[in-house]
Short mmCIF file of C-alpha atoms in Angstrom, two decimals:
data_model
loop_
_atom_site.label_atom_id
_atom_site.label_comp_id
_atom_site.label_asym_id
_atom_site.label_seq_id
_atom_site.Cartn_x
_atom_site.Cartn_y
_atom_site.Cartn_z
CA MET A 3 185.90 -34.62 21.95
CA ASP A 4 189.33 -33.67 21.15
CA PHE A 5 190.09 -31.42 18.07
CA ASN A 6 192.77 -30.24 16.11
CA LYS A 7 192.41 -26.46 16.65
CA ASP A 8 194.02 -25.39 13.25
CA THR A 9 191.90 -27.92 11.47
CA ALA A 10 188.56 -26.96 12.83
CA LYS A 11 189.10 -23.20 12.44
CA LYS A 12 190.74 -24.21 8.52
CA THR A 13 187.33 -26.00 8.32
CA ALA A 14 185.20 -23.68 9.42
CA GLU A 15 186.75 -20.68 7.52
CA LEU A 16 186.30 -22.77 4.45
CA LEU A 17 182.58 -23.63 5.02
CA LEU A 18 182.22 -19.99 5.43
CA GLN A 19 183.71 -18.44 2.57
CA ILE A 20 181.97 -20.76 0.05
CA LYS A 21 178.79 -19.91 2.18
CA ALA A 22 178.09 -23.91 2.72
CA ILE A 23 177.37 -22.40 6.40
CA LYS A 24 175.23 -18.93 6.48
CA LEU A 25 175.07 -17.16 9.47
CA SER A 26 172.44 -14.68 9.59
CA PRO A 27 171.39 -13.52 12.90
CA LYS A 28 169.33 -10.54 12.40
CA GLU A 29 167.01 -12.58 9.49
CA PRO A 30 166.79 -16.21 10.85
CA PHE A 31 166.16 -19.23 8.52
CA THR A 32 163.46 -21.47 9.30
CA TRP A 33 164.34 -25.07 9.33
CA ALA A 34 162.48 -28.51 8.26
CA SER A 35 161.79 -28.91 11.87
CA GLY A 36 160.03 -25.30 12.47
CA TRP A 37 162.94 -24.23 14.48
CA LYS A 38 164.07 -20.46 13.51
CA SER A 39 168.05 -20.64 13.68
CA PRO A 40 170.51 -17.83 12.74
CA ILE A 41 172.60 -20.60 11.08
CA TYR A 42 172.15 -22.89 7.95
CA CYS A 43 174.38 -25.96 7.03
CA ASP A 44 174.56 -27.24 3.58
CA ASN A 45 177.86 -28.91 3.21
CA ARG A 46 176.69 -30.63 -0.38
CA ILE A 47 178.01 -27.13 -1.81
CA THR A 48 181.55 -28.20 -0.63
CA LEU A 49 181.39 -30.60 -3.60
CA SER A 50 181.12 -27.52 -5.95
CA TYR A 51 184.57 -26.84 -4.77
CA PRO A 52 187.44 -29.00 -5.61
CA PRO A 53 190.35 -27.56 -3.25
CA VAL A 54 187.65 -27.63 -0.79
CA ARG A 55 186.19 -31.29 -1.16
CA ASN A 56 189.85 -32.22 -1.44
CA PHE A 57 190.67 -30.70 2.14
CA LEU A 58 187.84 -32.23 3.72
CA LYS A 59 188.44 -35.88 1.96
CA GLN A 60 192.17 -36.00 3.18
CA GLU A 61 191.40 -34.50 6.71
CA ILE A 62 188.40 -37.11 7.02
CA ALA A 63 190.42 -40.04 6.07
CA LYS A 64 193.17 -38.90 8.68
CA LEU A 65 190.95 -38.71 11.24
CA VAL A 66 189.25 -41.89 10.38
CA GLU A 67 192.65 -43.79 10.65
CA GLU A 68 193.68 -41.78 13.66
CA LYS A 69 190.71 -42.72 15.48
CA HIS A 70 189.49 -46.27 14.11
CA GLY A 71 192.45 -47.56 12.08
CA LYS A 72 192.11 -48.65 8.30
CA PRO A 73 188.34 -49.70 8.28
CA ASP A 74 186.91 -52.60 6.04
CA VAL A 75 184.19 -50.27 4.71
CA ILE A 76 183.07 -46.46 4.54
CA ALA A 77 179.62 -46.10 4.95
CA GLY A 78 177.81 -42.99 3.91
CA VAL A 79 174.41 -41.78 5.72
CA ALA A 80 172.10 -41.16 2.61
CA THR A 81 172.05 -38.44 0.93
CA GLY A 82 174.17 -35.72 2.36
CA ALA A 83 177.19 -38.08 3.11
CA ILE A 84 176.83 -40.16 0.20
CA ALA A 85 179.45 -38.30 -2.08
CA ILE A 86 181.88 -36.94 0.81
CA GLY A 87 181.78 -40.60 1.88
CA ILE A 88 183.08 -41.83 -1.38
CA LEU A 89 185.81 -39.33 -1.79
CA VAL A 90 187.13 -40.77 1.53
CA ALA A 91 186.81 -44.53 0.68
CA GLN A 92 188.31 -43.78 -2.28
CA GLU A 93 191.36 -41.65 -0.31
CA LEU A 94 191.97 -44.94 2.06
CA GLY A 95 191.32 -47.34 -0.93
CA VAL A 96 188.31 -49.22 0.82
CA PRO A 97 184.81 -50.26 -0.21
CA PHE A 98 181.70 -48.24 0.18
CA VAL A 99 178.28 -48.41 0.55
CA TYR A 100 175.91 -46.01 1.94
CA VAL A 101 172.80 -46.15 4.08
CA ARG A 102 168.83 -45.16 3.29
CA PRO A 103 166.99 -43.66 5.94
CA GLU A 104 164.71 -46.81 5.71
CA PRO A 105 164.63 -49.89 3.22
CA LYS A 106 163.68 -49.26 -0.37
CA LYS A 107 159.28 -50.27 -0.75
CA HIS A 108 160.47 -52.06 -4.26
CA GLY A 109 162.85 -54.66 -5.63
CA ARG A 110 165.37 -55.95 -3.46
CA GLN A 111 163.99 -53.39 -0.83
CA ASN A 112 167.72 -52.86 0.59
CA GLN A 113 168.31 -50.12 3.39
CA ILE A 114 171.97 -50.62 2.84
CA GLU A 115 173.33 -50.02 -0.90
CA GLY A 116 176.73 -51.95 -1.67
CA HIS A 117 178.20 -55.15 -0.70
CA ILE A 118 179.06 -55.50 3.23
CA GLU A 119 179.79 -58.85 5.00
CA SER A 120 178.83 -59.69 8.38
CA GLY A 121 181.71 -58.86 10.95
CA GLN A 122 183.50 -56.14 8.98
CA ASN A 123 184.50 -53.27 10.48
CA VAL A 124 182.76 -50.09 9.28
CA VAL A 125 183.18 -46.25 9.86
CA VAL A 126 180.16 -44.27 8.87
CA ILE A 127 181.08 -40.87 7.10
CA GLU A 128 178.32 -38.10 8.06
CA ASP A 129 178.27 -34.12 6.87
CA LEU A 130 176.57 -32.85 9.39
CA ILE A 131 175.28 -33.62 13.16
CA SER A 132 172.37 -32.13 14.30
CA THR A 133 170.44 -34.06 16.82
CA GLY A 134 172.06 -37.40 15.36
CA LYS A 135 168.86 -39.16 15.07
CA SER A 136 168.96 -39.96 11.40
CA SER A 137 172.71 -40.46 11.84
CA LEU A 138 172.45 -43.26 14.52
CA ASN A 139 169.27 -44.68 12.31
CA ALA A 140 172.12 -45.49 9.89
CA VAL A 141 174.51 -46.98 12.44
CA LYS A 142 171.54 -49.66 13.69
CA ALA A 143 171.10 -50.75 10.07
CA LEU A 144 174.80 -51.19 9.67
CA LYS A 145 174.56 -53.13 13.24
CA GLU A 146 171.66 -55.00 11.89
CA ALA A 147 173.64 -56.21 8.92
CA HIS A 148 176.21 -57.43 11.77
CA ALA A 149 178.61 -55.01 10.84
CA ASN A 150 181.28 -53.82 13.22
CA VAL A 151 180.69 -49.96 13.53
CA LYS A 152 184.22 -48.49 14.84
CA GLY A 153 182.44 -44.95 14.90
CA MET A 154 181.38 -42.07 12.84
CA VAL A 155 183.35 -39.30 11.46
CA ALA A 156 181.69 -35.81 10.09
CA ILE A 157 182.51 -32.72 8.96
CA PHE A 158 180.46 -30.19 11.11
CA SER A 159 178.32 -30.49 14.40
CA TYR A 160 176.31 -28.14 15.97
CA GLY A 161 177.20 -29.14 19.28
CA PHE A 162 173.76 -29.96 20.66
CA SER A 163 173.46 -31.38 24.23
CA ILE A 164 170.66 -33.83 22.67
CA ALA A 165 173.14 -35.25 20.04
CA SER A 166 176.09 -35.90 22.60
CA GLU A 167 173.10 -38.06 24.63
CA ASN A 168 172.11 -39.66 21.93
CA PHE A 169 175.30 -40.79 20.43
CA LYS A 170 176.38 -41.96 24.21
CA ALA A 171 173.19 -43.85 24.50
CA ASP A 172 173.88 -45.76 21.57
CA GLY A 173 177.88 -46.42 22.52
CA VAL A 174 178.79 -44.84 19.34
CA GLU A 175 181.94 -42.82 19.44
CA LEU A 176 181.33 -39.35 17.06
CA THR A 177 184.48 -37.27 15.84
CA THR A 178 184.12 -34.07 13.79
CA LEU A 179 186.39 -31.95 11.97
CA SER A 180 184.69 -28.69 13.52
CA ASN A 181 181.82 -27.54 15.78
CA TYR A 182 179.52 -24.59 16.43
CA GLU A 183 182.25 -23.24 19.02
CA TYR A 184 185.04 -23.28 16.58
CA LEU A 185 182.76 -21.80 13.83
CA LEU A 186 181.94 -18.97 16.00
CA GLU A 187 185.88 -18.25 17.06
CA GLN A 188 186.58 -18.14 13.39
CA ALA A 189 183.54 -16.16 12.13
CA LEU A 190 184.46 -13.15 14.57
CA ASP A 191 187.97 -13.43 13.90
CA SER A 192 187.34 -13.00 9.98
CA LYS A 193 184.63 -10.51 10.99
CA TYR A 194 182.26 -12.41 9.28
CA ILE A 195 179.86 -11.55 12.19
CA THR A 196 180.14 -8.75 15.07
CA SER A 197 180.37 -9.25 18.94
CA GLU A 198 176.66 -8.67 19.17
CA GLU A 199 175.69 -11.07 16.35
CA LEU A 200 178.18 -13.16 18.12
CA ARG A 201 175.75 -13.13 21.33
CA THR A 202 173.03 -13.77 19.33
CA LEU A 203 174.07 -17.00 17.92
CA GLU A 204 175.73 -18.13 21.33
CA ASP A 205 172.06 -17.12 22.75
CA TRP A 206 170.23 -19.57 19.83
CA ARG A 207 172.50 -22.66 20.79
CA ILE A 208 171.36 -22.76 24.37
CA GLU A 209 167.59 -23.91 23.71
CA PRO A 210 167.37 -23.44 20.05
CA SER A 211 163.93 -25.18 19.84
CA LYS A 212 162.75 -22.27 21.87
CA TRP A 213 164.97 -19.43 20.45
CA LYS A 214 163.24 -16.19 19.10
CA GLN A 215 164.88 -13.92 16.80
CA ASN A 216 163.04 -11.04 18.41
CA GLU A 217 164.08 -11.52 21.99
CA ASN A 218 167.47 -11.06 21.05
#
């Protein structure tokens, strides 16, 4: 994946500044999956900072057009990417829909909320890529609705190999503003972390499901 280095590092810096990304090598977080992790990312925090959300909106919209041309529809993945997806759709002047993890149990039992037509070109917006499973579930729902999914653009990716494998297997092009490597580079440059903490963070990424803080 090609990156604009300036954009990737600025994105990382902004996420660190507002604590949308927190790095804590000495006191790891516990993810919902049970993984122990020295990093936690919650990009919904960006919505509370107008300069940050405007930067993300503009850069994602630019990336969408550069990679895929102007789509007919922007689709956000619920729930984390609904708001940023709406902002991007507004920036591009195109319709917006969002995709639930599964169809509703009541009413019209929609999985896709909003109006979309068969054959329309869609770019999916995501806030964070870990394994890619939930993101690709949204792509599957759009394809089942006969949309032409051009690709996915996200704010940040951990860069796990399993995610790359999943996107490749499903034939979906993923582009992100920044990723784990640029985050660590920026965190070290800005002195959010020490060289020793950098090694811990690099070790975690090798095999995150088995990483233990007391081994580092």
